[in-house]
PDB file of C-alpha atoms in Angstrom:
ATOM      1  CA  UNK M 606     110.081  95.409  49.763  1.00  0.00           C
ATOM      2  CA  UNK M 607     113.081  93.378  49.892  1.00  0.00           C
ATOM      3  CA  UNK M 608     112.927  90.003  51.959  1.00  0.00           C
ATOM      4  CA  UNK M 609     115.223  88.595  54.160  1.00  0.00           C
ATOM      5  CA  UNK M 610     113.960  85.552  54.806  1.00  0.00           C
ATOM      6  CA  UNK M 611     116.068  82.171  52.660  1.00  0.00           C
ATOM      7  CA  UNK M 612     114.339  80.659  49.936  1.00  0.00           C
ATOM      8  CA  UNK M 613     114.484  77.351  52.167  1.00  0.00           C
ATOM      9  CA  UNK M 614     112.711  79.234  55.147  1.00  0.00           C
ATOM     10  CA  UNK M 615     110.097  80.784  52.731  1.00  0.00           C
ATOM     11  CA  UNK M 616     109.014  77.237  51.221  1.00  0.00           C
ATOM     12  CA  UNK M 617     109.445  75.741  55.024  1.00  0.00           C
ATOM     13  CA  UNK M 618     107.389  78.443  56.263  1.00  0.00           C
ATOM     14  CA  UNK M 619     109.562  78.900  58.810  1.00  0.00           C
ATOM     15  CA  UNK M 620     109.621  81.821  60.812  1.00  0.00           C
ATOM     16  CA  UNK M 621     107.822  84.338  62.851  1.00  0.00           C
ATOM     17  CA  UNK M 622     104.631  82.926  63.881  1.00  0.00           C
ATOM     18  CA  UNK M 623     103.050  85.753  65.436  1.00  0.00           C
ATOM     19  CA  UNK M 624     101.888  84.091  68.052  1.00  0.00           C
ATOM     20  CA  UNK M 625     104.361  84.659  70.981  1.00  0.00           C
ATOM     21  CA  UNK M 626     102.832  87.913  72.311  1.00  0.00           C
ATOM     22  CA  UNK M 627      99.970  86.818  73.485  1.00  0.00           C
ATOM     23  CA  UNK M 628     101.987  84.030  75.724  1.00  0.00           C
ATOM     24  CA  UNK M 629     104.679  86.606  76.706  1.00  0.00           C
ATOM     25  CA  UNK M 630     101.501  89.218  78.027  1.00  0.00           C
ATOM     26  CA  UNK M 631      99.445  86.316  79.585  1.00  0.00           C
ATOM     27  CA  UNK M 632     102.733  85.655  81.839  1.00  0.00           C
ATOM     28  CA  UNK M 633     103.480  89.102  82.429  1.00  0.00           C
ATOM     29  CA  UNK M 634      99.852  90.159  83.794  1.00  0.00           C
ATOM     30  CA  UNK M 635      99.689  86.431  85.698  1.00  0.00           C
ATOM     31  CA  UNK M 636     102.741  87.380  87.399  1.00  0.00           C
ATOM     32  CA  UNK M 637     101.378  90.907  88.228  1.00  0.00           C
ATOM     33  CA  UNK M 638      98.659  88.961  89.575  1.00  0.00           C
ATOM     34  CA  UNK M 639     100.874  86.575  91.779  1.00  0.00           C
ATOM     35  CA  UNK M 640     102.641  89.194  92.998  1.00  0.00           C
ATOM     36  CA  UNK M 641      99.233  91.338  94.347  1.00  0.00           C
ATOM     37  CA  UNK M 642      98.316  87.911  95.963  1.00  0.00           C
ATOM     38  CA  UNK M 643     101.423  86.464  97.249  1.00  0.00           C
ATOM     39  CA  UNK M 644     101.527  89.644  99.084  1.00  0.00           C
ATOM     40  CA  UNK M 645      97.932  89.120 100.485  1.00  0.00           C
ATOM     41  CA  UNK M 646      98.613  85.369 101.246  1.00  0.00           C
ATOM     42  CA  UNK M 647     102.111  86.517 102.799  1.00  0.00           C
ATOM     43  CA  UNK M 648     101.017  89.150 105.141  1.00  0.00           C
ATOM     44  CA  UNK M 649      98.006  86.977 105.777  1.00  0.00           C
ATOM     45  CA  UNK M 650      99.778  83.526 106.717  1.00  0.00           C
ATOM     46  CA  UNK M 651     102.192  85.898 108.941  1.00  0.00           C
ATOM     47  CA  UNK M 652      99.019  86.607 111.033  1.00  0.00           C
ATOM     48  CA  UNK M 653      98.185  83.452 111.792  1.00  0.00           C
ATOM     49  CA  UNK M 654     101.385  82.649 113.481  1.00  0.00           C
ATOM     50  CA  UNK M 655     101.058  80.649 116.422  1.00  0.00           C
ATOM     51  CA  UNK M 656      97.305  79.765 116.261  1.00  0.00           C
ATOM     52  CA  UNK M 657      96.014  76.457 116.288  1.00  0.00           C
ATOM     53  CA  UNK M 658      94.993  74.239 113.790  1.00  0.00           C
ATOM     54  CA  UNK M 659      91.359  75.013 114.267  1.00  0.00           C
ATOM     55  CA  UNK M 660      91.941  78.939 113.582  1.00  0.00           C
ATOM     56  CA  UNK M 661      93.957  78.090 110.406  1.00  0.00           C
ATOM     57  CA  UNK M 662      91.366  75.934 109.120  1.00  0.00           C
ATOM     58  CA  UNK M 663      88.764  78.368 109.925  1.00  0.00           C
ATOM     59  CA  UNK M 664      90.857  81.112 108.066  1.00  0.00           C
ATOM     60  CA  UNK M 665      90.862  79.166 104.930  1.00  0.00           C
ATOM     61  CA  UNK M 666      86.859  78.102 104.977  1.00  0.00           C
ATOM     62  CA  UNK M 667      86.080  82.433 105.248  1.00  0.00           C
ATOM     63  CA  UNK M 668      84.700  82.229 101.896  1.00  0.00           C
ATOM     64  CA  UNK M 669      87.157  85.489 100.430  1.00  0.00           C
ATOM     65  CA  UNK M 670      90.304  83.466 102.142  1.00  0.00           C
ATOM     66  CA  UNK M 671      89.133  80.329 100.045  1.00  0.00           C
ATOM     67  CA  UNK M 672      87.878  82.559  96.743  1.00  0.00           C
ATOM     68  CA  UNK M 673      91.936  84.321  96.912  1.00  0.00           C
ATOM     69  CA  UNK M 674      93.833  80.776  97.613  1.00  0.00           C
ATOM     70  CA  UNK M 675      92.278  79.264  94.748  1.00  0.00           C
ATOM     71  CA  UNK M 676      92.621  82.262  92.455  1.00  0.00           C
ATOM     72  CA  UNK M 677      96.671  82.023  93.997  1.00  0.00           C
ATOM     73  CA  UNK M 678      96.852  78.378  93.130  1.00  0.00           C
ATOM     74  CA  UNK M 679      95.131  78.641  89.169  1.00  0.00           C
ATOM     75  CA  UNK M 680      97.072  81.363  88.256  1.00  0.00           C
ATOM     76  CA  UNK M 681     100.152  80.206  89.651  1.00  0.00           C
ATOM     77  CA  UNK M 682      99.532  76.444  87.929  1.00  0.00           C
ATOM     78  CA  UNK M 683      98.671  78.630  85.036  1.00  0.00           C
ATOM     79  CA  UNK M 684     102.150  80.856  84.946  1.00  0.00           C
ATOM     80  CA  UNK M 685     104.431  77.797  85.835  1.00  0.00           C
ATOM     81  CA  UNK M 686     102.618  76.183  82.662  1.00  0.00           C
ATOM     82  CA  UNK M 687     103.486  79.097  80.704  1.00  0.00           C
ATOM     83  CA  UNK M 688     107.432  79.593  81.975  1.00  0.00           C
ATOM     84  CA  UNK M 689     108.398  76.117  81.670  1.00  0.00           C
ATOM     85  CA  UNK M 690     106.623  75.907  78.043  1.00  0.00           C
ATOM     86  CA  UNK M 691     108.986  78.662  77.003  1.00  0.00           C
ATOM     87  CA  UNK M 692     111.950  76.691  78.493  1.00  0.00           C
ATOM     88  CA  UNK M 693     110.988  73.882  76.778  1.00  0.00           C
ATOM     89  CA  UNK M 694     110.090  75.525  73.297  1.00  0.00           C
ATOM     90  CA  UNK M 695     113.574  76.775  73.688  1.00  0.00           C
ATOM     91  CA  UNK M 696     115.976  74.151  74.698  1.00  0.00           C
ATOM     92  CA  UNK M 697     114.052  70.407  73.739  1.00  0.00           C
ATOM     93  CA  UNK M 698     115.079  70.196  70.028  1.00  0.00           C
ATOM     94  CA  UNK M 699     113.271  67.242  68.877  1.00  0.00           C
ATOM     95  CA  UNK M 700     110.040  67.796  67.740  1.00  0.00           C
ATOM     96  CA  UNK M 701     108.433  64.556  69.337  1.00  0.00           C
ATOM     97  CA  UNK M 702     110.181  65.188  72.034  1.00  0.00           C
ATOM     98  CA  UNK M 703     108.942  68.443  72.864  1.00  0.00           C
ATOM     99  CA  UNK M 704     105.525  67.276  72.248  1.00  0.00           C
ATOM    100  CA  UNK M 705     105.724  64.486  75.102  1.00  0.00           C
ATOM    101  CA  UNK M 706     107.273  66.394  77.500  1.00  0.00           C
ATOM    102  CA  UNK M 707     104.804  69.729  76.807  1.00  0.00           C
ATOM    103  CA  UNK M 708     102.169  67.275  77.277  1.00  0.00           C
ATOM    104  CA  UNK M 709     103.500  65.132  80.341  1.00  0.00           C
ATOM    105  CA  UNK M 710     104.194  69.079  82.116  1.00  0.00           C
ATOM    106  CA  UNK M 711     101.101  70.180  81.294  1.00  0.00           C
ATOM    107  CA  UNK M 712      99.129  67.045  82.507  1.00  0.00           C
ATOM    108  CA  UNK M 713     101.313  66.710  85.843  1.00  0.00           C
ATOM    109  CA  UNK M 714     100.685  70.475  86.580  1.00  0.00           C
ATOM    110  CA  UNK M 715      96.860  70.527  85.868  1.00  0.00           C
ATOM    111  CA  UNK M 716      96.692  67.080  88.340  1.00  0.00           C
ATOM    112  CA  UNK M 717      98.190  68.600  90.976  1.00  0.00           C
ATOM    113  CA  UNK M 718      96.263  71.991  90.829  1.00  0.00           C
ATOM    114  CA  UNK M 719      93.395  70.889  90.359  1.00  0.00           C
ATOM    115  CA  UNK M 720      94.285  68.309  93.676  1.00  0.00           C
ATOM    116  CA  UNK M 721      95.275  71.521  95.553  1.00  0.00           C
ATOM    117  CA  UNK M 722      92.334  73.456  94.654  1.00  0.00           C
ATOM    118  CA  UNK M 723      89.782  70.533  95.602  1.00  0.00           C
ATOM    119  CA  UNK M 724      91.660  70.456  99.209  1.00  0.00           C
ATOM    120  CA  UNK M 725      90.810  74.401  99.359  1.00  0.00           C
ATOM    121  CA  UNK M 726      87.455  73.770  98.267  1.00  0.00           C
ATOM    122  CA  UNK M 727      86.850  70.922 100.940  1.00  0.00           C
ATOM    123  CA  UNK M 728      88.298  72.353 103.958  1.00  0.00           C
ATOM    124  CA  UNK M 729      85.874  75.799 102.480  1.00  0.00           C
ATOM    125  CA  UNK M 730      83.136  72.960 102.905  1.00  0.00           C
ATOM    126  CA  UNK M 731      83.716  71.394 105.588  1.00  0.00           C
ATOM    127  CA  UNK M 732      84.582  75.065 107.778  1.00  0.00           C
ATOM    128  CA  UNK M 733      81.028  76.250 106.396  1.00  0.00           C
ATOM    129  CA  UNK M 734      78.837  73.108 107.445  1.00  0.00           C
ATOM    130  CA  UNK M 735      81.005  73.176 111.067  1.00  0.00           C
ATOM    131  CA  UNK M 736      79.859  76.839 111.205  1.00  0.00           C
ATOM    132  CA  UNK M 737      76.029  75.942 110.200  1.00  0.00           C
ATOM    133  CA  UNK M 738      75.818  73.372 113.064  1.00  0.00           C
TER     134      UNK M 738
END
């Protein structure tokens, strides 16, 4: 079988690591799944045109509306995550570089999901305890 990797890249190791397709499906069936619920969230915003602030909060507390916005929220934290880990695999060419701002991106974008997510989850709360009394 004849090789045509260098003899530098061979004692480097350098090359394929057989790892990217498993990064390049997760963001291809998270933005499948975006797609189905941007279209939900879309058509489902649209509705609620013109209704008071009450109404909209109640639409986000209905336990599915709240189950679907967070599910839109993780998976959309999760695909920006995954695009912007690409662009920086690809263009930051200093090692330690790279590292800080992978790290700084993927800290920044887990604070404020999980911060958007525990305002869905509160308002769900707070809409389900109004509802009780």
């Amino acid at each position: 079988m004849k090789r045509y990797q260098t003899p530098l890249g061979r004692v480097k190791g350098l090359g394929s690591a057989h790892a990217g397709s498993v990064s390049w499906l997760a963001q291809k069936v998270s933005a499948v799944v975006l797609a189905l619920l941007f279209l939900w969230f879309a058509f489902s915003f649209a509705s609620l045109y013109g209704k008071s602030f009450e109404e909209v909060l109640f639409w986000v507390g209905t336990p599915m509306n709240t189950v679907l916005l967070v599910v839109l929220v993780v998976a959309g934290i999760y695909h920006a995550i995954l695009g912007l880990q690409v662009l920086i695999e690809d263009y930051v060419s200093k090692t330690c570089q790279r590292i800080v701002i992978l790290s700084a991106m993927r800290v920044i974008l887990s604070v404020i999901g999980v911060a958007i997510v525990w305002a869905i989850i509160r308002v769900g709360f707070i809409v389900s305890t109004m509802m009780m009394h």
